[in-house]
Amino acid sequence: MKTEDSSDFGVSAEDLRKYPWQELLAAHPDKDCQTYYQVFGRTSATCRDAGDALGARVYHFLNVIASFRTVFGSETAPYRPVLQYFDGRRSTVPEDLSDPDLDALQGIVNEVEDVEFRARIADLLWVCRRDYKAAGIAVSSLLESSANLLSGELWPPFIERLDRAAAISVRKGFEAMRQTVIDTVELRITEFREDPKNGICCLRLMSILLFLGAGDPKQYAALAVELANGFASTAAWNFSEDYWLMAKSWYLKAGDEPSANAALIAAAECRISRAEEGLSKSPPELFFAAHWMAQGLDALRNAKAAPSRINEIHHHLLSLQKQSRTEFYPIGPDPESMPGFKEERARVHAAVTKHFSGIDFEKALFKLAFLRDPTSLEDLKKNELENSEGLIWDKIFGVTQLDQDGKVADVMQPLGLDHENLDQVALRKKLLHTSKTFGWPFAVEFQIEPARCIIADEHPISFRDLATLVKNNAFIPPGREGIYLRGIQAGFFGDWLVAMHLLVPQLEASFRYVLQQHGVVTSTLESDGTQKERDINQLLWDPTLGEIFDDDYLFDLRGILIEKFGCNLRNDLAHGLMSEREFYTAESVYLWWLVIRMCWMGYKAVPDELQDSP
């Protein structure tokens, strides 16, 4: 992976002491590294323009230290690059820092007056060197910084600092630090519990207590129920559901399984209420309501709700699905307006920007999933045949597909001169080649990528934000939800290397899971008595899967994952045939989008007769 900075900035602790950067931080009103990053960047440019090479390096170094994007939910990589490019380049991460860079930070950590920046430096020393003294400085500084950033916003930055302090203090030998974090978190819960405007603050604070193995289960279960009912009274169903699930966790910790199950059913009913709220609008939001009704149905089944309630919701869902089929109209390029490519791209980008700007994350995620349809195989075939009228080359000559090493991977036979009896295998390969060359890249360029960028710019996209996409999802095998979450989040951040390595194998598991729900045996019995699971190259051609997912979905999935005239992504990935750069392609982005869409539509993978039973 190429980076934009060298791994040695050529700056010492003594160099850092020569410049008044601490005064800049003291004078800045926003006590957050995200804003410090910009201050240091501007000052570095000023020094460079003035011919002060050392000053430019000093402030550039500080700029990089402040720039790291925080993902404090990650144990392995809490600091990520602030910039990730489509071609695989990225900005600096802590692992890129050299020993002299870290020595410079070690030399000044105790001198830094700003608690936010002191926390950042100390934490980097802990991450990179496992310096236990630095860990103590990091935790105490994070707690101080959290107090400075105290607010009741929906995703308050002060909780992120508490999250990180908890993640450090939970380690063996840090018991005193851990207790300090617990005391701070419980104090904040007391402060925020009375103000409903604080939304999910108490939920996140209670999550930290559970992570630390602290808190009175009975006390916090009662508080979670109180808050769940309070948000239900204002129709804030997302918050209400989250608090019911939190109540379930506390009940389980207290050993009260009946109350935990009742809380789980109450959480499922919040999804039903969201669907009913969509139906009450003018005009009714049928498609959105159908989705939440389906999510509620799966949640009720998982919670082992009463069979009568499950059947009632199932029949309501079927009715909604029929009504919603004509509601949604995707945004996309108008084929009749081509070849004005630039003008058409500008038009679609403007439409996408308008479509996604200024809306909450959940609605943006829904709109992303249904921004367009999968490739229309019927339209693609029609256009291909019309465009090839009068051309003879592909009708009498075959085409060879080469692999990464120039070896022949596949051959497309000539289509033949008989228009009514074209070679169907060759036609499929030709359609795949067209999609790889034009269809999938255009979909990404025109629609998916601009939508992804707008959402990533406007929302933090934490695991909590994405959880609704994978919970109670009939497309995702139990226990795989977290892997899907990490893969989808990585895609939003443009980390296609990680996204594909996580999502592609899980798709195979999902197709196997869906087929098993339909009674299909997904393993073979060999002559020696051993059993082997069928892999995705077989699963995607299973006739039952063709009945579950329509031809358009399967064309895209086969083309990107296993077809050699497509991308063959799954097989090349599985056999280590891809370089890092080859993951940063339009097909990776398209497949990521398709995964999001299939997660939204996951309930359709469950046969009706199974949905009828608890």
Coordinates of C-alpha atoms in Angstrom, one line a residue:
M1 CA 0.0 0.0 0.0
K2 CA 1.5 3.3 -1.0
T3 CA 1.4 6.2 1.5
E4 CA 1.7 9.9 0.9
D5 CA 4.3 10.5 3.6
S6 CA 7.7 9.1 4.4
S7 CA 8.0 6.9 7.5
D8 CA 10.6 9.3 9.0
F9 CA 9.7 12.9 9.3
G10 CA 13.2 14.0 10.4
V11 CA 11.8 15.8 13.5
S12 CA 13.2 15.5 17.1
A13 CA 11.7 16.4 20.5
E14 CA 14.0 19.4 20.5
D15 CA 12.7 20.5 17.1
L16 CA 9.2 20.3 18.4
R17 CA 10.0 22.5 21.4
K18 CA 11.3 25.3 19.1
Y19 CA 7.8 26.2 17.7
P20 CA 4.7 27.6 19.5
W21 CA 2.3 24.9 18.4
Q22 CA 1.0 24.5 22.0
E23 CA -0.1 28.2 21.8
L24 CA -2.1 27.4 18.7
L25 CA -3.9 24.6 20.4
A26 CA -4.6 26.7 23.5
A27 CA -6.1 29.5 21.4
H28 CA -8.3 27.2 19.3
P29 CA -11.9 27.0 20.4
D30 CA -12.6 23.4 19.3
K31 CA -10.7 20.9 21.5
D32 CA -10.7 18.1 19.0
C33 CA -7.9 16.5 17.0
Q34 CA -10.0 16.7 13.8
T35 CA -9.7 20.5 14.0
Y36 CA -6.1 20.5 15.2
Y37 CA -5.2 18.5 12.0
Q38 CA -6.4 21.5 9.9
V39 CA -4.6 24.1 12.1
F40 CA -1.3 22.2 11.8
G41 CA -1.7 21.7 8.1
R42 CA -2.3 25.4 7.4
T43 CA 0.7 26.4 9.6
S44 CA 3.0 23.9 7.8
A45 CA 2.1 25.5 4.5
T46 CA 2.8 29.0 5.9
C47 CA 6.2 27.9 7.1
R48 CA 7.0 26.3 3.8
D49 CA 6.0 29.5 1.9
A50 CA 8.2 31.5 4.2
G51 CA 11.2 29.2 3.5
D52 CA 11.2 27.7 7.0
A53 CA 11.9 24.0 6.1
L54 CA 12.2 22.8 9.7
G55 CA 9.0 24.5 10.7
A56 CA 7.2 23.0 7.7
R57 CA 8.4 19.5 8.8
V58 CA 7.5 20.1 12.5
Y59 CA 3.9 21.2 11.7
H60 CA 3.5 18.6 9.0
F61 CA 4.5 15.9 11.5
L62 CA 2.0 17.3 14.0
N63 CA -0.6 17.5 11.3
V64 CA -0.2 13.8 10.6
I65 CA -0.3 12.8 14.3
A66 CA -3.6 14.7 14.6
S67 CA -5.0 13.4 11.3
F68 CA -5.6 9.7 12.1
R69 CA -9.2 8.7 11.7
T70 CA -10.4 7.1 15.0
V71 CA -12.2 3.7 15.0
F72 CA -12.2 3.1 18.7
G73 CA -14.5 0.1 18.4
S74 CA -11.5 -1.8 16.9
E75 CA -9.1 -3.5 19.2
T76 CA -6.5 -4.1 16.5
A77 CA -6.4 -0.8 14.6
P78 CA -8.0 2.1 16.6
Y79 CA -6.3 4.6 14.2
R80 CA -6.9 4.5 10.5
P81 CA -5.7 6.7 7.5
V82 CA -7.7 9.9 7.1
L83 CA -7.5 9.5 3.3
Q84 CA -8.1 6.3 1.3
Y85 CA -8.0 6.5 -2.5
F86 CA -9.7 4.4 -5.1
D87 CA -6.3 3.4 -6.6
G88 CA -5.1 1.9 -3.3
R89 CA -3.0 4.8 -2.0
R90 CA -3.6 6.0 1.6
S91 CA -2.4 8.5 4.1
T92 CA -0.1 7.6 7.0
V93 CA -1.2 5.2 9.8
P94 CA 0.6 4.7 13.2
E95 CA 2.4 1.6 11.9
D96 CA 4.2 3.8 9.4
L97 CA 5.9 5.9 12.1
S98 CA 9.6 5.3 12.5
D99 CA 11.5 4.8 15.8
P100 CA 12.9 8.4 15.6
D101 CA 9.3 9.7 15.1
L102 CA 8.1 7.8 18.2
D103 CA 11.2 9.0 20.1
A104 CA 10.2 12.6 19.4
L105 CA 6.7 12.0 20.7
Q106 CA 8.0 10.2 23.8
G107 CA 10.2 13.2 24.5
I108 CA 7.4 15.7 24.7
V109 CA 4.3 13.6 25.9
N110 CA 4.6 14.9 29.5
E111 CA 5.0 18.5 28.3
V112 CA 1.8 18.7 26.2
E113 CA -0.7 20.9 28.0
D114 CA -3.7 20.3 25.7
V115 CA -5.3 17.1 27.1
E116 CA -6.8 16.1 23.7
F117 CA -3.5 16.1 21.9
R118 CA -1.7 14.6 24.9
A119 CA -4.2 11.7 24.8
R120 CA -3.5 11.2 21.1
I121 CA 0.3 11.2 21.6
A122 CA 0.2 8.9 24.6
D123 CA -2.2 6.5 22.9
L124 CA 0.0 6.3 19.9
L125 CA 2.9 5.4 22.1
W126 CA 0.8 2.7 23.7
V127 CA -0.4 1.3 20.3
C128 CA 3.1 1.3 18.7
R129 CA 5.3 0.5 21.7
R130 CA 3.0 -0.9 24.4
D131 CA 4.4 1.7 26.8
Y132 CA 2.6 1.1 30.0
K133 CA 3.3 4.6 31.4
A134 CA 2.0 6.1 28.2
A135 CA -1.2 4.0 28.6
G136 CA -1.8 5.6 32.0
I137 CA -1.3 9.1 30.6
A138 CA -3.6 8.2 27.7
V139 CA -6.4 7.0 29.9
S140 CA -6.3 10.0 32.3
S141 CA -6.0 12.4 29.4
L142 CA -8.9 10.8 27.5
L143 CA -11.1 11.2 30.6
E144 CA -10.1 14.8 30.8
S145 CA -10.7 15.4 27.1
S146 CA -14.1 13.7 27.4
A147 CA -15.2 16.1 30.1
N148 CA -14.1 19.0 27.8
L149 CA -16.2 17.6 24.9
L150 CA -19.2 16.8 27.1
S151 CA -22.4 17.2 25.1
G152 CA -25.8 15.6 24.5
E153 CA -25.4 15.2 20.7
L154 CA -26.5 12.0 19.0
W155 CA -23.0 10.7 18.6
P156 CA -21.1 12.8 21.1
P157 CA -17.3 12.8 20.8
F158 CA -17.0 12.6 24.6
I159 CA -18.3 9.0 24.6
E160 CA -15.7 8.1 22.0
R161 CA -12.9 9.1 24.4
L162 CA -14.6 7.1 27.2
D163 CA -14.8 4.1 24.7
R164 CA -11.1 4.3 24.1
A165 CA -10.2 4.8 27.8
A166 CA -12.2 1.7 28.6
A167 CA -10.5 -0.3 25.8
I168 CA -7.1 0.5 27.2
S169 CA -8.0 0.1 30.9
V170 CA -9.6 -3.4 30.5
R171 CA -6.2 -4.9 30.1
K172 CA -4.7 -7.0 32.9
G173 CA -2.7 -4.9 35.4
F174 CA -4.7 -1.7 34.8
E175 CA -7.4 -2.3 37.5
A176 CA -7.0 1.2 39.1
M177 CA -7.5 2.8 35.7
R178 CA -10.4 0.6 35.0
Q179 CA -12.2 1.6 38.2
T180 CA -11.6 5.3 37.4
V181 CA -13.3 4.8 34.0
I182 CA -16.2 2.9 35.6
D183 CA -16.7 5.8 38.1
T184 CA -16.7 8.3 35.3
V185 CA -19.1 6.4 33.1
E186 CA -21.6 5.9 35.9
L187 CA -21.4 9.6 36.8
R188 CA -22.3 10.5 33.2
I189 CA -25.2 8.1 33.1
T190 CA -26.6 9.8 36.2
E191 CA -26.2 13.2 34.5
F192 CA -27.9 12.1 31.2
R193 CA -30.7 9.8 32.2
E194 CA -33.2 12.6 32.9
D195 CA -32.9 14.3 29.6
P196 CA -34.6 12.6 26.7
K197 CA -32.8 14.9 24.2
N198 CA -29.7 12.9 24.9
G199 CA -31.1 10.0 22.9
I200 CA -28.6 7.2 22.8
C201 CA -26.0 8.6 25.2
C202 CA -27.1 6.4 28.1
L203 CA -27.2 3.4 25.9
R204 CA -23.6 3.8 24.8
L205 CA -22.5 4.5 28.3
M206 CA -24.2 1.4 29.5
S207 CA -22.5 -0.5 26.7
I208 CA -19.1 0.6 28.1
L209 CA -20.1 -0.7 31.6
L210 CA -21.0 -4.1 30.1
F211 CA -17.7 -4.2 28.2
L212 CA -15.9 -3.5 31.5
G213 CA -18.0 -6.1 33.4
A214 CA -19.3 -3.5 35.8
G215 CA -22.6 -2.1 36.9
D216 CA -25.6 -3.3 38.9
P217 CA -27.7 -5.5 36.5
K218 CA -31.0 -4.9 38.2
Q219 CA -30.5 -1.1 38.4
Y220 CA -29.5 -0.7 34.8
A221 CA -32.1 -3.1 33.4
A222 CA -34.8 -1.0 35.1
L223 CA -33.2 2.2 33.6
A224 CA -33.1 0.7 30.1
V225 CA -36.8 -0.3 30.3
E226 CA -37.7 3.2 31.6
L227 CA -35.8 4.8 28.6
A228 CA -37.2 2.3 26.1
N229 CA -40.8 3.2 27.2
G230 CA -40.0 6.9 27.2
F231 CA -38.7 6.8 23.6
A232 CA -41.7 4.6 22.5
S233 CA -44.0 7.3 23.8
T234 CA -42.5 9.8 21.3
A235 CA -42.4 7.3 18.4
A236 CA -38.6 7.2 18.5
W237 CA -38.7 3.5 17.7
N238 CA -35.0 3.1 16.8
F239 CA -34.0 4.4 20.3
S240 CA -36.7 2.3 22.0
E241 CA -35.6 -0.9 20.3
D242 CA -31.9 -0.3 21.2
Y243 CA -32.9 0.3 24.9
W244 CA -35.0 -2.9 24.9
L245 CA -32.0 -4.8 23.6
M246 CA -29.9 -3.2 26.3
A247 CA -32.4 -4.2 28.9
K248 CA -32.1 -7.8 27.6
S249 CA -28.4 -7.7 28.1
W250 CA -28.7 -6.5 31.7
Y251 CA -31.4 -9.1 32.4
L252 CA -29.2 -11.9 31.1
K253 CA -26.4 -10.6 33.3
A254 CA -28.8 -10.8 36.3
G255 CA -29.8 -14.3 35.3
D256 CA -33.4 -13.3 34.6
E257 CA -34.1 -15.1 31.3
P258 CA -37.9 -14.6 31.2
S259 CA -37.5 -10.9 31.4
A260 CA -34.7 -11.0 28.9
N261 CA -36.9 -12.8 26.4
A262 CA -39.8 -10.3 27.0
A263 CA -37.4 -7.4 26.3
L264 CA -36.3 -9.1 23.1
I265 CA -40.0 -9.4 22.0
A266 CA -40.6 -5.7 22.9
A267 CA -37.5 -4.8 20.7
A268 CA -39.0 -6.8 17.8
E269 CA -42.3 -5.0 18.2
C270 CA -40.5 -1.6 17.7
R271 CA -39.8 -2.7 14.2
I272 CA -43.4 -3.5 13.6
S273 CA -44.2 0.0 14.9
R274 CA -41.8 1.6 12.5
A275 CA -43.5 -0.2 9.7
E276 CA -46.9 1.1 10.9
E277 CA -45.5 4.6 11.2
G278 CA -44.5 4.5 7.5
L279 CA -47.9 3.3 6.5
S280 CA -49.5 6.2 8.4
K281 CA -47.7 8.8 6.3
S282 CA -49.2 10.6 3.2
P283 CA -48.5 9.0 0.9
P284 CA -47.7 5.7 2.6
E285 CA -44.1 4.6 2.4
L286 CA -45.0 1.1 1.3
F287 CA -41.5 -0.2 0.4
F288 CA -39.9 1.1 3.6
A289 CA -42.8 -0.3 5.6
A290 CA -42.5 -3.7 4.0
H291 CA -38.8 -3.8 4.9
W292 CA -39.5 -3.0 8.6
M293 CA -42.4 -5.4 8.7
A294 CA -40.1 -8.1 7.4
Q295 CA -37.4 -7.2 9.9
G296 CA -40.0 -7.3 12.7
L297 CA -41.2 -10.7 11.5
D298 CA -37.7 -12.2 11.7
A299 CA -37.1 -10.6 15.1
L300 CA -40.3 -12.0 16.5
R301 CA -39.4 -15.5 15.2
N302 CA -36.0 -15.3 16.8
A303 CA -37.5 -14.1 20.1
K304 CA -39.9 -17.1 20.0
A305 CA -43.0 -14.8 20.2
A306 CA -46.5 -16.2 20.1
P307 CA -47.2 -18.1 16.9
S308 CA -50.5 -16.2 16.4
R309 CA -48.6 -12.9 16.4
I310 CA -46.0 -14.3 14.0
N311 CA -48.6 -15.4 11.6
E312 CA -50.5 -12.1 11.8
I313 CA -47.3 -10.1 10.9
H314 CA -46.4 -12.5 8.2
H315 CA -49.7 -12.1 6.4
H316 CA -49.5 -8.3 6.8
L317 CA -46.0 -8.5 5.2
L318 CA -47.2 -10.4 2.2
S319 CA -49.9 -7.8 1.5
L320 CA -47.4 -5.0 1.8
Q321 CA -44.9 -6.6 -0.5
K322 CA -47.5 -6.9 -3.2
Q323 CA -48.5 -3.2 -2.8
S324 CA -44.9 -1.9 -2.8
R325 CA -43.7 -3.4 -6.1
T326 CA -44.3 -0.3 -8.2
E327 CA -43.3 2.3 -5.6
F328 CA -39.6 2.6 -6.1
Y329 CA -38.0 4.2 -9.2
P330 CA -34.2 4.1 -9.3
I331 CA -32.0 7.0 -10.3
G332 CA -29.8 6.4 -13.3
P333 CA -28.5 7.6 -16.6
D334 CA -31.0 8.1 -19.4
P335 CA -29.7 5.9 -22.2
E336 CA -31.4 8.1 -24.8
S337 CA -29.3 11.1 -23.7
M338 CA -26.0 9.5 -24.5
P339 CA -23.4 10.1 -25.9
G340 CA -23.3 13.3 -23.9
F341 CA -21.4 11.4 -21.2
K342 CA -20.0 14.3 -19.2
E343 CA -23.4 16.1 -19.2
E344 CA -25.2 13.0 -18.2
R345 CA -22.8 12.2 -15.5
A346 CA -23.1 15.7 -14.1
R347 CA -26.9 15.3 -14.2
V348 CA -26.9 12.0 -12.3
H349 CA -24.3 13.2 -9.8
A350 CA -26.5 16.2 -9.0
A351 CA -29.5 14.0 -8.6
V352 CA -27.6 11.6 -6.4
T353 CA -26.3 14.5 -4.3
K354 CA -29.8 15.8 -3.8
H355 CA -31.1 12.4 -3.1
F356 CA -28.5 11.7 -0.3
S357 CA -27.6 15.0 1.3
G358 CA -29.0 16.0 4.7
I359 CA -30.8 12.8 5.6
D360 CA -30.3 10.5 8.5
F361 CA -28.0 7.5 8.1
E362 CA -30.6 4.9 8.2
K363 CA -32.6 6.5 5.4
A364 CA -29.4 7.0 3.4
L365 CA -28.5 3.4 3.8
F366 CA -31.9 2.3 2.5
K367 CA -31.7 4.7 -0.4
L368 CA -28.2 3.4 -1.3
A369 CA -29.5 -0.2 -1.3
F370 CA -32.2 0.8 -3.8
L371 CA -30.4 3.5 -5.7
R372 CA -30.5 1.2 -8.8
D373 CA -31.4 -2.3 -9.8
P374 CA -29.0 -5.1 -10.5
T375 CA -28.1 -5.5 -14.2
S376 CA -31.2 -6.1 -16.3
L377 CA -30.1 -9.2 -18.2
E378 CA -33.0 -8.9 -20.6
D379 CA -32.1 -5.3 -21.5
L380 CA -28.5 -6.1 -21.7
K381 CA -29.1 -9.0 -24.1
K382 CA -31.4 -6.9 -26.2
N383 CA -28.9 -4.0 -26.5
E384 CA -26.1 -6.4 -27.2
L385 CA -27.9 -8.0 -30.1
E386 CA -29.1 -4.7 -31.5
N387 CA -25.6 -3.2 -31.4
S388 CA -24.1 -6.3 -33.1
E389 CA -26.4 -6.1 -36.1
G390 CA -24.3 -5.8 -39.2
L391 CA -21.1 -6.8 -37.4
I392 CA -19.5 -10.1 -38.3
W393 CA -16.3 -10.3 -36.3
D394 CA -17.7 -11.9 -33.1
K395 CA -19.9 -14.2 -35.1
I396 CA -17.0 -16.0 -36.8
F397 CA -14.1 -15.4 -34.5
G398 CA -13.6 -16.5 -30.9
V399 CA -12.1 -14.4 -28.1
T400 CA -9.5 -15.6 -25.6
Q401 CA -9.5 -14.5 -21.9
L402 CA -6.0 -14.3 -20.3
D403 CA -5.2 -14.5 -16.6
Q404 CA -2.9 -12.3 -14.6
D405 CA 0.2 -14.2 -15.9
G406 CA -0.9 -14.1 -19.6
K407 CA -2.1 -17.7 -19.6
V408 CA -5.4 -18.7 -21.3
A409 CA -8.1 -18.7 -18.7
D410 CA -11.2 -19.1 -20.9
V411 CA -12.3 -19.0 -24.5
M412 CA -15.4 -17.5 -26.0
Q413 CA -16.5 -19.4 -29.0
P414 CA -17.9 -17.5 -32.0
L415 CA -21.6 -16.5 -31.6
G416 CA -22.5 -17.9 -35.0
L417 CA -24.2 -16.4 -38.0
D418 CA -27.7 -17.7 -37.2
H419 CA -29.3 -14.9 -35.2
E420 CA -32.1 -17.2 -34.0
N421 CA -29.7 -19.9 -32.8
L422 CA -26.7 -18.0 -31.2
D423 CA -24.3 -20.0 -29.1
Q424 CA -25.8 -19.2 -25.6
V425 CA -22.7 -19.9 -23.7
A426 CA -20.7 -17.5 -25.9
L427 CA -23.5 -14.9 -25.6
R428 CA -23.4 -15.1 -21.8
K429 CA -19.6 -14.6 -21.9
K430 CA -20.0 -11.6 -24.2
L431 CA -22.6 -10.1 -21.9
L432 CA -20.2 -10.5 -19.0
H433 CA -17.5 -8.9 -20.9
T434 CA -19.7 -5.9 -21.7
S435 CA -20.8 -5.6 -18.1
K436 CA -17.2 -5.7 -16.9
T437 CA -16.1 -3.1 -19.5
F438 CA -19.1 -0.7 -19.3
G439 CA -22.0 -1.8 -17.1
W440 CA -20.5 -2.2 -13.6
P441 CA -18.0 0.7 -14.0
F442 CA -20.7 3.0 -15.2
A443 CA -23.0 2.1 -12.3
V444 CA -20.2 2.8 -9.9
E445 CA -19.0 6.0 -11.6
F446 CA -22.4 7.5 -12.0
Q447 CA -24.3 6.4 -8.9
I448 CA -22.8 4.1 -6.3
E449 CA -19.4 5.9 -5.7
P450 CA -20.8 9.4 -5.4
A451 CA -23.6 8.1 -3.1
R452 CA -21.0 6.3 -0.9
C453 CA -18.8 9.4 -0.7
I454 CA -21.7 11.7 0.4
I455 CA -22.8 9.2 3.1
A456 CA -19.3 8.8 4.4
D457 CA -18.8 12.5 4.5
E458 CA -22.0 13.2 6.4
H459 CA -22.1 10.2 8.8
P460 CA -19.6 8.5 11.2
I461 CA -20.7 5.0 10.1
S462 CA -19.9 3.0 13.2
F463 CA -20.8 -0.6 13.8
R464 CA -23.8 0.6 15.8
D465 CA -25.0 2.5 12.8
L466 CA -24.9 -0.5 10.5
A467 CA -26.2 -3.1 13.0
T468 CA -29.8 -2.8 11.8
L469 CA -28.7 -4.1 8.4
V470 CA -27.6 -7.5 9.8
K471 CA -29.7 -8.1 12.9
N472 CA -32.4 -10.8 12.4
N473 CA -31.5 -11.2 8.8
A474 CA -32.5 -14.4 7.1
F475 CA -29.7 -13.9 4.5
I476 CA -26.9 -13.9 7.1
P477 CA -26.0 -17.1 9.0
P478 CA -26.0 -16.7 12.8
G479 CA -22.6 -15.7 14.1
R480 CA -21.6 -14.0 10.9
E481 CA -23.2 -10.7 11.5
G482 CA -20.0 -9.0 12.8
I483 CA -18.0 -10.1 9.8
Y484 CA -20.6 -8.5 7.5
L485 CA -20.6 -5.4 9.6
R486 CA -16.8 -5.0 9.4
G487 CA -16.8 -5.7 5.6
I488 CA -19.6 -3.2 4.9
Q489 CA -18.0 -0.5 7.1
A490 CA -14.6 -1.0 5.4
G491 CA -16.4 -0.4 2.1
F492 CA -17.8 2.9 3.3
F493 CA -14.3 3.9 4.2
G494 CA -13.0 2.9 0.8
D495 CA -10.9 0.0 2.1
W496 CA -11.7 -2.4 -0.6
L497 CA -8.9 -4.8 0.3
V498 CA -10.4 -5.5 3.7
A499 CA -14.1 -5.3 2.4
M500 CA -13.6 -8.0 -0.2
H501 CA -11.6 -10.3 2.0
L502 CA -14.4 -10.2 4.6
L503 CA -17.5 -10.2 2.4
V504 CA -16.7 -12.6 -0.4
P505 CA -16.2 -15.7 1.8
Q506 CA -19.4 -14.8 3.8
L507 CA -21.4 -14.6 0.6
E508 CA -20.6 -18.2 0.0
A509 CA -21.7 -19.0 3.5
S510 CA -24.9 -17.0 3.0
F511 CA -25.9 -18.8 -0.2
R512 CA -25.3 -22.1 1.5
Y513 CA -27.4 -21.0 4.4
V514 CA -30.3 -19.8 2.1
L515 CA -30.3 -23.1 0.3
Q516 CA -30.3 -25.1 3.5
Q517 CA -33.4 -23.1 4.6
H518 CA -35.1 -24.4 1.4
G519 CA -34.2 -27.9 2.2
V520 CA -31.3 -28.3 -0.2
V521 CA -28.4 -30.5 0.9
T522 CA -25.3 -28.4 0.4
S523 CA -22.7 -31.1 1.0
T524 CA -21.6 -34.1 -1.0
L525 CA -21.1 -37.7 0.1
E526 CA -17.9 -39.2 -1.3
S527 CA -17.3 -42.8 -2.0
D528 CA -15.0 -43.1 1.0
G529 CA -17.7 -41.8 3.3
T530 CA -16.4 -38.2 3.7
Q531 CA -18.6 -35.2 3.2
K532 CA -17.6 -32.0 1.5
E533 CA -19.3 -28.7 1.4
R534 CA -20.2 -27.5 -2.1
D535 CA -18.4 -24.3 -2.9
I536 CA -19.7 -21.1 -4.5
N537 CA -18.9 -22.3 -8.0
Q538 CA -21.5 -24.9 -7.6
L539 CA -23.9 -23.1 -5.3
L540 CA -24.5 -20.2 -7.7
W541 CA -25.7 -22.6 -10.4
D542 CA -28.0 -24.5 -8.1
P543 CA -31.5 -24.5 -9.6
T544 CA -33.1 -23.7 -6.3
L545 CA -31.0 -20.6 -5.9
G546 CA -32.3 -19.6 -9.3
E547 CA -35.8 -19.7 -7.9
I548 CA -34.9 -17.6 -4.9
F549 CA -32.9 -14.9 -6.6
D550 CA -33.9 -13.6 -10.0
D551 CA -31.7 -13.9 -13.1
D552 CA -30.5 -10.3 -12.8
Y553 CA -29.0 -10.8 -9.3
L554 CA -27.4 -14.1 -10.3
F555 CA -25.9 -12.6 -13.5
D556 CA -24.1 -10.0 -11.4
L557 CA -23.1 -12.4 -8.7
R558 CA -21.8 -15.0 -11.1
G559 CA -20.1 -12.5 -13.3
I560 CA -18.2 -10.7 -10.5
L561 CA -17.5 -13.8 -8.3
I562 CA -16.9 -16.8 -10.5
E563 CA -17.1 -16.1 -14.3
K564 CA -13.7 -15.8 -16.0
F565 CA -15.1 -13.5 -18.7
G566 CA -16.4 -11.4 -15.7
C567 CA -14.1 -10.8 -12.8
N568 CA -13.7 -14.3 -11.1
L569 CA -13.1 -12.3 -7.9
R570 CA -13.9 -15.1 -5.5
N571 CA -11.6 -17.7 -7.1
D572 CA -8.7 -15.3 -7.7
L573 CA -9.0 -14.0 -4.1
A574 CA -9.2 -17.5 -2.6
H575 CA -6.1 -18.7 -4.5
G576 CA -4.0 -15.6 -3.8
L577 CA -3.8 -14.5 -7.4
M578 CA -4.7 -10.9 -6.8
S579 CA -2.3 -8.0 -6.0
E580 CA -3.4 -5.3 -3.5
R581 CA -4.1 -2.9 -6.3
E582 CA -6.5 -5.3 -8.0
F583 CA -9.0 -5.0 -5.2
Y584 CA -9.5 -1.3 -5.8
T585 CA -11.8 -1.7 -8.9
A586 CA -15.3 -0.8 -9.9
E587 CA -16.3 -4.5 -9.5
S588 CA -15.4 -4.5 -5.8
V589 CA -17.5 -1.4 -5.2
Y590 CA -20.4 -2.8 -7.2
L591 CA -20.3 -6.1 -5.3
W592 CA -20.2 -4.2 -1.9
W593 CA -23.3 -2.3 -3.0
L594 CA -25.0 -5.6 -4.0
V595 CA -24.2 -7.0 -0.6
I596 CA -25.9 -4.1 1.1
R597 CA -29.0 -4.5 -1.2
M598 CA -29.2 -8.2 -0.5
C599 CA -28.9 -7.6 3.2
W600 CA -31.9 -5.3 3.0
M601 CA -33.8 -7.9 0.9
G602 CA -32.6 -10.8 3.0
Y603 CA -36.1 -11.7 4.2
K604 CA -37.1 -12.8 0.6
A605 CA -34.6 -15.7 1.0
V606 CA -37.0 -17.4 3.5
P607 CA -39.7 -19.6 2.0
D608 CA -43.3 -18.7 3.0
E609 CA -44.0 -22.0 4.7
L610 CA -41.0 -21.4 7.0
Q611 CA -42.1 -17.9 7.8
D612 CA -45.5 -19.2 8.9
S613 CA -43.9 -21.2 11.8
P614 CA -42.1 -19.8 14.8

